[in-house]
Coordinates of C-alpha atoms in Angstrom, one line a residue:
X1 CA 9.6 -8.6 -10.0
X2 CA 7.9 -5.5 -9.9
X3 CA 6.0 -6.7 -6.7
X4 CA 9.3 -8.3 -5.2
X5 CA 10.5 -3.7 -5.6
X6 CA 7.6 -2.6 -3.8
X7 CA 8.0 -5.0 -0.9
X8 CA 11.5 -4.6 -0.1
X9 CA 10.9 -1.3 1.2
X10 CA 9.0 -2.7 3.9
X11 CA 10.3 -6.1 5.1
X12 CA 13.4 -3.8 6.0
X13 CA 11.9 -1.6 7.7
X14 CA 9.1 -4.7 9.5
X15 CA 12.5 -6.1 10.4
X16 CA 14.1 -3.2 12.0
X17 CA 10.9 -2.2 14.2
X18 CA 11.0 -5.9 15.0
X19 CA 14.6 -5.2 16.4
X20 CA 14.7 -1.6 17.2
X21 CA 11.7 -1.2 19.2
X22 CA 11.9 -3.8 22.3
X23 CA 15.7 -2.4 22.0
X24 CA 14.4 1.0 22.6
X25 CA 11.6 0.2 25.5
X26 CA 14.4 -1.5 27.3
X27 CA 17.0 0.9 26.8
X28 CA 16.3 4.3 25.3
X29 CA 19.5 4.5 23.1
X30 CA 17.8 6.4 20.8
X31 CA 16.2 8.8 23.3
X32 CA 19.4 9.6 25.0
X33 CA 21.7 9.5 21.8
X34 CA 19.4 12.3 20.4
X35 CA 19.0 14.0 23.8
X36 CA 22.8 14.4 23.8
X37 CA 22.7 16.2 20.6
X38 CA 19.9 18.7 20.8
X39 CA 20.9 22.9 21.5
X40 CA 20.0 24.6 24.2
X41 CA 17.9 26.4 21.8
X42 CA 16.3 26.2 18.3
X43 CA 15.9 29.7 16.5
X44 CA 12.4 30.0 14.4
X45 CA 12.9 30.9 10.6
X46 CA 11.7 30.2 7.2
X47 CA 10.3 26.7 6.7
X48 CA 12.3 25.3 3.4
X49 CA 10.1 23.7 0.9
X50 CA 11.4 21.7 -2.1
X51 CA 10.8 22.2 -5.9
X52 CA 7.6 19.5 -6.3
X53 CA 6.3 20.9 -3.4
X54 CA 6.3 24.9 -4.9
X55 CA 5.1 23.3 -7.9
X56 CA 2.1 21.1 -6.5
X57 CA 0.9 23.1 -3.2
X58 CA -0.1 26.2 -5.4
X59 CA -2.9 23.3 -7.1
X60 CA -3.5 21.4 -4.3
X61 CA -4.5 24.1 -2.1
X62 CA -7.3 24.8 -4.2
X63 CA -8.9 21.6 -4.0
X64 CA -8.3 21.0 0.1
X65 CA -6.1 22.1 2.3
X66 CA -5.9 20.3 5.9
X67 CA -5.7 22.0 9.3
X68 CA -2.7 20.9 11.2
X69 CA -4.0 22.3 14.0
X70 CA -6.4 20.2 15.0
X71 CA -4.2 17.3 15.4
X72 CA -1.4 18.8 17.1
X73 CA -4.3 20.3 19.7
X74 CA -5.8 17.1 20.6
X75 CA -2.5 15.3 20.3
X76 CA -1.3 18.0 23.4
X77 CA -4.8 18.1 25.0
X78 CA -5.9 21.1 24.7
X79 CA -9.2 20.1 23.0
X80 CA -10.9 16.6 23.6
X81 CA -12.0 16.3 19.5
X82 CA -13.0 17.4 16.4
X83 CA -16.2 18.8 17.8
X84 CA -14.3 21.8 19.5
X85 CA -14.0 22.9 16.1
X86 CA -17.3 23.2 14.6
X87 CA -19.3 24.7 13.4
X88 CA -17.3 26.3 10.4
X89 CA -18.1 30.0 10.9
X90 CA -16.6 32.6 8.7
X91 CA -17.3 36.4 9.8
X92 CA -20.0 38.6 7.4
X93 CA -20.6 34.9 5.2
X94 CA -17.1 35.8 3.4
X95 CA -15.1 33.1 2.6
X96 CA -11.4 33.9 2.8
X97 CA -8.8 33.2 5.2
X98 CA -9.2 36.4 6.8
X99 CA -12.2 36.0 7.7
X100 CA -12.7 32.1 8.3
X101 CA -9.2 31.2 9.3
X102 CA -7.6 33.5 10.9
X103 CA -6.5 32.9 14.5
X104 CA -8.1 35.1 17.4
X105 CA -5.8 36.8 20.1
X106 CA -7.4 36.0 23.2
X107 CA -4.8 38.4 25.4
X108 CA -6.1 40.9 23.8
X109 CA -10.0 39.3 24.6
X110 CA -11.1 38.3 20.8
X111 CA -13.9 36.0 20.4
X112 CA -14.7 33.3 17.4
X113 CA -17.3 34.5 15.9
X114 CA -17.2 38.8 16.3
X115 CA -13.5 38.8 16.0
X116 CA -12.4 35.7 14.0
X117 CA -13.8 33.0 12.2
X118 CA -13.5 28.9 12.5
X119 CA -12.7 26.2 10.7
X120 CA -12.4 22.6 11.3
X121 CA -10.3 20.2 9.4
X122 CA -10.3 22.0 6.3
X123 CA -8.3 25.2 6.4
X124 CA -7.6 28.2 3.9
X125 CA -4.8 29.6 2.6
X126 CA -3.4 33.0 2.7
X127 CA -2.0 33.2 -0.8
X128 CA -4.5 31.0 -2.4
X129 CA -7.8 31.4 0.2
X130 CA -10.3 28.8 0.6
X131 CA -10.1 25.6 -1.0
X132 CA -13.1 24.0 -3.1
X133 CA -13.9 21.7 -0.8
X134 CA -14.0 24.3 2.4
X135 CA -17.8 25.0 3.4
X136 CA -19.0 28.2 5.4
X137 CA -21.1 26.6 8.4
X138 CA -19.7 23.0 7.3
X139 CA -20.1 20.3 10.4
X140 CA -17.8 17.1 11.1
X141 CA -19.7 15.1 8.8
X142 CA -19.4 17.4 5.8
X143 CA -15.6 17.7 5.9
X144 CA -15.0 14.0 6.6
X145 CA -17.3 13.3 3.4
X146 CA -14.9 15.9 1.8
X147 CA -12.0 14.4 2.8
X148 CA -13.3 10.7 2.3
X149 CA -14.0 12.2 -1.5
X150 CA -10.9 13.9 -2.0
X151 CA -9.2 10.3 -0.7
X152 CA -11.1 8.2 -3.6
X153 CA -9.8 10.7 -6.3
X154 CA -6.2 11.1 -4.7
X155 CA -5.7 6.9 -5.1
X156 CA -7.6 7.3 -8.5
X157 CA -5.2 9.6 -9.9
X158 CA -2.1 7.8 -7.9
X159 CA -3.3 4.7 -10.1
X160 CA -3.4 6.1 -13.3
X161 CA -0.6 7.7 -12.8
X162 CA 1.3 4.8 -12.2
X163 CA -0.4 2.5 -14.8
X164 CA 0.8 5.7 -17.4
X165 CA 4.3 5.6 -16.0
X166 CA 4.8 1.3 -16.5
X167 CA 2.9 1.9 -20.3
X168 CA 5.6 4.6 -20.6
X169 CA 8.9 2.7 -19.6
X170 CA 7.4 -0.2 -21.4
X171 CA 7.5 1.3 -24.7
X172 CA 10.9 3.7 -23.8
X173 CA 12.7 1.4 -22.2
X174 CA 13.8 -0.9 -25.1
X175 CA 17.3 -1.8 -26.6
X176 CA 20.4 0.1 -25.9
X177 CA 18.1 2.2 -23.1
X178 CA 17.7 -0.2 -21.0
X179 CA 21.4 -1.6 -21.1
X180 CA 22.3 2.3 -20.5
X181 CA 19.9 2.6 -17.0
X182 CA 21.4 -1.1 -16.7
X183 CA 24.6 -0.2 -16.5
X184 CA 23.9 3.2 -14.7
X185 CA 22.5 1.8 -11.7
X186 CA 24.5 -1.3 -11.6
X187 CA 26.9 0.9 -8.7
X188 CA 28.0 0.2 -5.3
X189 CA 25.6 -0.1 -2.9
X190 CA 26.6 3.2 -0.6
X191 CA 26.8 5.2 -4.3
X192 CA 23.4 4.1 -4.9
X193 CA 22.2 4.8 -1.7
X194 CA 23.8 8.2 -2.2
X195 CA 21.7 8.5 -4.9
X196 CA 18.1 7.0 -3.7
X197 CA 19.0 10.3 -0.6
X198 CA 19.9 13.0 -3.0
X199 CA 16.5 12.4 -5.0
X200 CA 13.9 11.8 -2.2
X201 CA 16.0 15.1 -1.0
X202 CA 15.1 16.5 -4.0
X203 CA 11.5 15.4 -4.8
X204 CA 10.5 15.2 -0.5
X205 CA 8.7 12.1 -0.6
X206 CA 10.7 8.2 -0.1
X207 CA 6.8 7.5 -1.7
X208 CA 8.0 9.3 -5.2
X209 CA 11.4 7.5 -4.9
X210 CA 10.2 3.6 -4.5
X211 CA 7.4 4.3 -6.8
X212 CA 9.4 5.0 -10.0
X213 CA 12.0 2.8 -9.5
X214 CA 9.1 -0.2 -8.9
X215 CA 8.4 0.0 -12.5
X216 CA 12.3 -0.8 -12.9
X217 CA 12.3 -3.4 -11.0
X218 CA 9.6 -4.7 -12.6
X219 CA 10.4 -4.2 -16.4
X220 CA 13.8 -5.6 -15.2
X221 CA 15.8 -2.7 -15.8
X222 CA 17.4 -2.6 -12.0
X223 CA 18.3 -5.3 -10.1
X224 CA 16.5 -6.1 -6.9
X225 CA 19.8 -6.0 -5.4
X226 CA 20.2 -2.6 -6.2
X227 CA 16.8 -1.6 -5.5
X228 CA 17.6 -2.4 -1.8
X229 CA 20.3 0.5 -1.2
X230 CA 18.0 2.5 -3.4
X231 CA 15.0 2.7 -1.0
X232 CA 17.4 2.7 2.1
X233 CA 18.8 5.5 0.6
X234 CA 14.8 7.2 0.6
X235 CA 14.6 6.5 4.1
X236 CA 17.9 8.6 5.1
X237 CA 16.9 11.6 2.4
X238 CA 12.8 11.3 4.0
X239 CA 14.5 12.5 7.3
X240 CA 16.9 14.8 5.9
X241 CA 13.9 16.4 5.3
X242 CA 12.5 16.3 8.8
X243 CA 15.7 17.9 10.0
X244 CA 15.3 20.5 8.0
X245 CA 11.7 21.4 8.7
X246 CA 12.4 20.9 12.6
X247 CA 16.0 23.6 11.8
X248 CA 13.5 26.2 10.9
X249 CA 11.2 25.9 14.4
X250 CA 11.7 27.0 17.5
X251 CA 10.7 23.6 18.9
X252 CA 13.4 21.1 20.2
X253 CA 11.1 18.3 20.5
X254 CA 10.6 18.6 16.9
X255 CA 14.6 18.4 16.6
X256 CA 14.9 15.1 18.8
X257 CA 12.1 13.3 16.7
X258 CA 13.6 14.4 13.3
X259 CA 16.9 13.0 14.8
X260 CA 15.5 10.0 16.6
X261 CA 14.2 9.0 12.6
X262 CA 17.3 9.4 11.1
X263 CA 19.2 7.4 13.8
X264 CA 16.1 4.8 13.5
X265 CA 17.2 4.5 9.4
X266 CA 20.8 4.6 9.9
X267 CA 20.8 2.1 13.1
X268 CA 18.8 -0.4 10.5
X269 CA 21.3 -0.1 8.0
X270 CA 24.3 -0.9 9.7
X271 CA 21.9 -3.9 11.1
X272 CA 20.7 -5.4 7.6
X273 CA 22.8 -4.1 4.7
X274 CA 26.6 -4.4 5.4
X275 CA 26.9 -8.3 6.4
X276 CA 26.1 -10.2 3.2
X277 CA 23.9 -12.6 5.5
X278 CA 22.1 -10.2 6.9
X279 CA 21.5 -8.6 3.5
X280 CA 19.8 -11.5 1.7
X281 CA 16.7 -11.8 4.7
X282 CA 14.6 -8.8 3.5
X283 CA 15.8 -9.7 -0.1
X284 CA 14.9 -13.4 -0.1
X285 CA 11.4 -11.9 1.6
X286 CA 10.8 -9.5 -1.3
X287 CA 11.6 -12.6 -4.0
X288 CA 9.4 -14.9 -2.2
X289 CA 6.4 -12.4 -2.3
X290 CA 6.8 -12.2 -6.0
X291 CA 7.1 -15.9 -6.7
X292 CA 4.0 -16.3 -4.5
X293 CA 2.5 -13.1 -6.6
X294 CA 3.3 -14.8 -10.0
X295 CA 1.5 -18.2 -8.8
X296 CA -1.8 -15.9 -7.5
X297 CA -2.9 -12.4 -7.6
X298 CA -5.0 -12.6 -4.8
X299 CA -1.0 -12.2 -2.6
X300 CA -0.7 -8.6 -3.2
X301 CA -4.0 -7.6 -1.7
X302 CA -3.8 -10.1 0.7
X303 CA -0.3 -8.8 2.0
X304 CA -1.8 -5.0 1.5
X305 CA -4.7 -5.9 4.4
X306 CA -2.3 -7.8 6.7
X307 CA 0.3 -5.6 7.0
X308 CA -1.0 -1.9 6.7
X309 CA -4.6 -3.2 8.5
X310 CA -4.7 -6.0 10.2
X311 CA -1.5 -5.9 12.0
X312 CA -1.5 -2.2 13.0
X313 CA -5.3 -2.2 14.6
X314 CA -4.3 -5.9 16.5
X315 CA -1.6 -2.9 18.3
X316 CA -3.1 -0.1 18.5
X317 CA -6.1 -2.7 20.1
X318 CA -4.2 -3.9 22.6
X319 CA -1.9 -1.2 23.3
X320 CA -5.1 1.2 24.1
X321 CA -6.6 -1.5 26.5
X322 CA -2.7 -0.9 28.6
X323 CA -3.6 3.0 28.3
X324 CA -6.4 2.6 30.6
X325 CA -4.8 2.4 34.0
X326 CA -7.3 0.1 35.1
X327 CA -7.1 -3.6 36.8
X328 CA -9.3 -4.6 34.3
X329 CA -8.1 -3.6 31.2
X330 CA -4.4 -4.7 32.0
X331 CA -4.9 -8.1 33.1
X332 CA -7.2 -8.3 30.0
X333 CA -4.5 -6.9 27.5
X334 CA -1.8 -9.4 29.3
X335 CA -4.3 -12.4 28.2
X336 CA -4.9 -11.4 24.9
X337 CA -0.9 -10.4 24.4
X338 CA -0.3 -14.0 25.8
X339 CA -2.9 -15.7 23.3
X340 CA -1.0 -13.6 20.0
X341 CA 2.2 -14.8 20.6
X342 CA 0.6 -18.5 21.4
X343 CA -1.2 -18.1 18.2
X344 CA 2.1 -16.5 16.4
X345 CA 4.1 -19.4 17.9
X346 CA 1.7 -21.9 16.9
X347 CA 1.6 -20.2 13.0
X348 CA 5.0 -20.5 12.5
X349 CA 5.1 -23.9 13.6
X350 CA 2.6 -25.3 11.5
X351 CA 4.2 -22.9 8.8
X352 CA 7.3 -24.5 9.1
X353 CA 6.9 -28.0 10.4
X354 CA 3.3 -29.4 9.4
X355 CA 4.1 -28.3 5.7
X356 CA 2.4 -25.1 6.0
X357 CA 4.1 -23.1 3.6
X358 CA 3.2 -26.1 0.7
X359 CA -0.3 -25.7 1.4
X360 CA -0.6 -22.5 0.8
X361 CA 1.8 -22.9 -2.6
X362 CA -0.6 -25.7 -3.5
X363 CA -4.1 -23.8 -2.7
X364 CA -2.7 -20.6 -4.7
X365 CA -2.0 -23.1 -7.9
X366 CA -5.3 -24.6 -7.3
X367 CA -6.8 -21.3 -7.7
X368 CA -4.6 -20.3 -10.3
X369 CA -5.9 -23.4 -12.6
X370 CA -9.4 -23.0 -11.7
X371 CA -9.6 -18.8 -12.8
X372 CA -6.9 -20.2 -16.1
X373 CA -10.0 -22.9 -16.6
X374 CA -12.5 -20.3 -16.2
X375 CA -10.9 -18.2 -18.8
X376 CA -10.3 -20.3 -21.4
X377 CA -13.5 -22.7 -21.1
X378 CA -15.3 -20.7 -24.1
X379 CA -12.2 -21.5 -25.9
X380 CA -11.8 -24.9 -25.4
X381 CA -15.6 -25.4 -25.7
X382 CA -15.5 -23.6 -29.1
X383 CA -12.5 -26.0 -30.3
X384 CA -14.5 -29.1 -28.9
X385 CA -17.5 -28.7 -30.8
X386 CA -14.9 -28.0 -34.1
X387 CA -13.3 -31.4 -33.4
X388 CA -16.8 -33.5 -33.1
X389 CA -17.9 -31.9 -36.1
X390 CA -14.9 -33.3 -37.8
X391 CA -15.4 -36.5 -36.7
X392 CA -19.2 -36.5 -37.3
X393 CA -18.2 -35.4 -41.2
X394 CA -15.5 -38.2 -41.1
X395 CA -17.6 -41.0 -39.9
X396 CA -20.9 -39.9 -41.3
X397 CA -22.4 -40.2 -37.9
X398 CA -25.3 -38.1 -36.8
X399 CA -24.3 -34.9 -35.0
X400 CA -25.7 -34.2 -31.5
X401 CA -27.8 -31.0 -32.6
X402 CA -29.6 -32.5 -35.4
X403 CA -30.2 -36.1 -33.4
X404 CA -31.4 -33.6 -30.5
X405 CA -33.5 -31.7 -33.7
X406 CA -34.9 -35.5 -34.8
X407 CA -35.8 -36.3 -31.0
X408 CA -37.6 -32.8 -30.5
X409 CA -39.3 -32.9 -34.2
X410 CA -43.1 -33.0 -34.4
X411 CA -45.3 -36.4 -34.0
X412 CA -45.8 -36.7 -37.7
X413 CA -42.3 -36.6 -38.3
X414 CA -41.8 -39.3 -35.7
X415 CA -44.3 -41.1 -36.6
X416 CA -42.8 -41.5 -40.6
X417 CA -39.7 -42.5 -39.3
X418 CA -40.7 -45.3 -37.2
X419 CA -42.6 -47.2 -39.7
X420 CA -39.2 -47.1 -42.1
X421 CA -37.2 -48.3 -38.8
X422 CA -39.4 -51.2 -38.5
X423 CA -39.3 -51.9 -42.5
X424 CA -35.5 -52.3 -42.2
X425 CA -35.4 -54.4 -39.0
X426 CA -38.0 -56.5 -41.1
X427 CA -35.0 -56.9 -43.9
X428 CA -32.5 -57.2 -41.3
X429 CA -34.2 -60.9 -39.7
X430 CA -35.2 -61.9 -43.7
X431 CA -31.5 -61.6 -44.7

């Protein structure tokens, strides 16, 4: 169940790039129904932040803070990489953002390094100065080890953070508490989604949203029905957040991608959630992940390296081999696009016709057994041996450790008891 939560989150959205985007290469609706709607103008004021975000930035700035400059200035081309950007240098050896990160006015001829400082993809603060991990004369390689560190503890915490929340609602959520939440969230579907937007507006992070209410799910608590408009409800309140940042800036391309995401959400919605049929596709999706989670646990990881890995680079791959303007290049790309749908189309066929989707049911049980098997062999070992020595005491038979103890005894022993086997085969042929 709790699995089924999670994943519902994305099949709607897989399913609505699967639909939006070759509707938006061919005709731009979204680019010209945002267009349409953008001022003249945009007047720069006071970016709003929400309440987690007062709470958490004060803390997080003291362990790293990230330079949003660098991507926006290779992302516009005015510097080719990283390297433009290093060597960290902060004026007299003092590490504070005054001296390390402030910008230099080059109108008025200031140079890095006599009038300003430098930093590369980790920044300082003005309230709360340099972070721990920032480094006076730092290179690439030291701030990518920082952030690759910081990226190891940040999933470390997110874990057992969320194994602390499911121990949590496992021993609150009992009784009449979870009829109450029950009950609570049992609502129609545009009230829920409502609410899914008014928290993620609150809290600034769809992530935060799905993330408690997956333990629901999973404990049982809400529906998977309801966990739907839930989520789609993150996805509107994620933008309304966007909107607001882009309000603040005097930057109306910032305005037409805030709106071109909300549109996105909202044009996904009115495509998957109001017809009933249309509903139950990314819901039976989400159930049939979790049934094929509870027959092996090797399906979430699995799913995790397709989807987020696999899929994305297999793009970006071929969608960078198009960006090169050359003969090459393209006619390359166009065979290897041509070979991915041949080898999608011949998937699905297999998947569907030559009893693909059985085999793979079948091979996850087989697994299943063989790590049960695994687990319990001590077990069942420990129970055998109990049983033989039952019926060794029952029978008065010999039991193997002491007939394997008679075999491996010393040649005097085996030498006594061979005469005495011969005596009584000696009785045996007199009788």
């Amino acid at each position: 169940r709790a699995f089924a939560g999670a994943t519902v989150h994305d099949i709607f959205n897989l399913l609505s790039v699967a639909i939006l985007f070759p509707l938006e290469v061919i005709s731009h609706y979204l680019y010209h129904l945002t267009n349409a709607m953008l001022p003249d103008s945009v007047g720069d004021g006071e970016k709003w932040e929400g309440p987690i975000k007062k709470i958490v930035s004060p803390f997080a700035g003291r362990v790293l803070k990230a330079n949003k400059d660098v991507i926006k200035d290779i992302a516009t081309g005015k510097v080719e990489s990283c390297d433009a950007y290093y060597p960290v240098l902060c004026l007299d050896g003092i590490e504070d953002y005054k001296h390390c990160a402030s910008k230099c006015d080059k109108d008025a001829g200031e140079e890095v390094g006599v009038d300003c400082g430098r930093v590369g993809l980790i920044t300082c603060d003005k309230t709360t100065g340099c972070p721990a991990f920032f480094q006076n004369g730092a290179n690439l390689h030291d701030d990518s080890i920082s952030g690759g560190v910081c990226l190891v503890l940040s999933l470390f915490l997110l874990i057992v953070c969320l194994m602390g929340l499911v121990n949590v609602l496992q021993r609150g959520l009992a009784g009449m508490s979870t009829r109450i939440i029950y009950k609570a969230t049992n609502v129609n579907g545009l009230i829920a989604m409502a609410i899914g937007t008014g928290i993620t507006i609150l809290v600034q992070s769809s992530s935060i949203t799905t993330s408690v209410l997956t333990p629901f799910v999973g404990l049982g608590v809400i529906q998977l029905e309801q966990m739907l408009p839930l989520t789609l409800g993150a996805n509107i309140g994620t933008t309304i957040t966007g909107l607001l940042a882009a309000m603040v800036s005097d930057n109306v391309d910032a305005l037409q991608v805030a709106l071109c995401h909300l549109f996105f959400n909202l044009s996904g919605i009115v495509i998957w959630y109001p017809i009933p049929i249309m509903r139950r596709v990314p819901l039976r999706g989400a159930r049939a992940l979790g049934r094929a989670t509870r027959r092996s646990r090797l399906v979430p990881p699995i799913y995790i390296i397709v989807v987020f890995f696999v899929i994305p680079l297999l793009l970006l791959g071929l969608s960078s081999l198009f960006m090169q303007k050359t003969v090459g290049f393209t006619v390359l790309g166009s065979f290897l696009v041509i070979g991915v749908i041949l080898g999608i189309a011949r998937f699905i066929w297999w998947w569907k016709k030559q009893e693909g989707l059985q085999k793979c049911l079948a091979c996850l049980d087989r697994r299943t057994d063989m790590n049960n098997t695994m687990k319990t062999l001590p077990e069942d070992m420990q129970f055998l041996k109990s049983k033989v020595s039952l019926l060794a005491e029952h029978t008065g038979l010999p039991e193997d450790e002491e007939a394997g103890d008679a075999q491996k005894g010393s040649d005097g022993t085996a030498e006594e008891v061979a005469p005495e086997n011969e005596e009584v085969a000696i009785e045996d042929k007199e009788d």
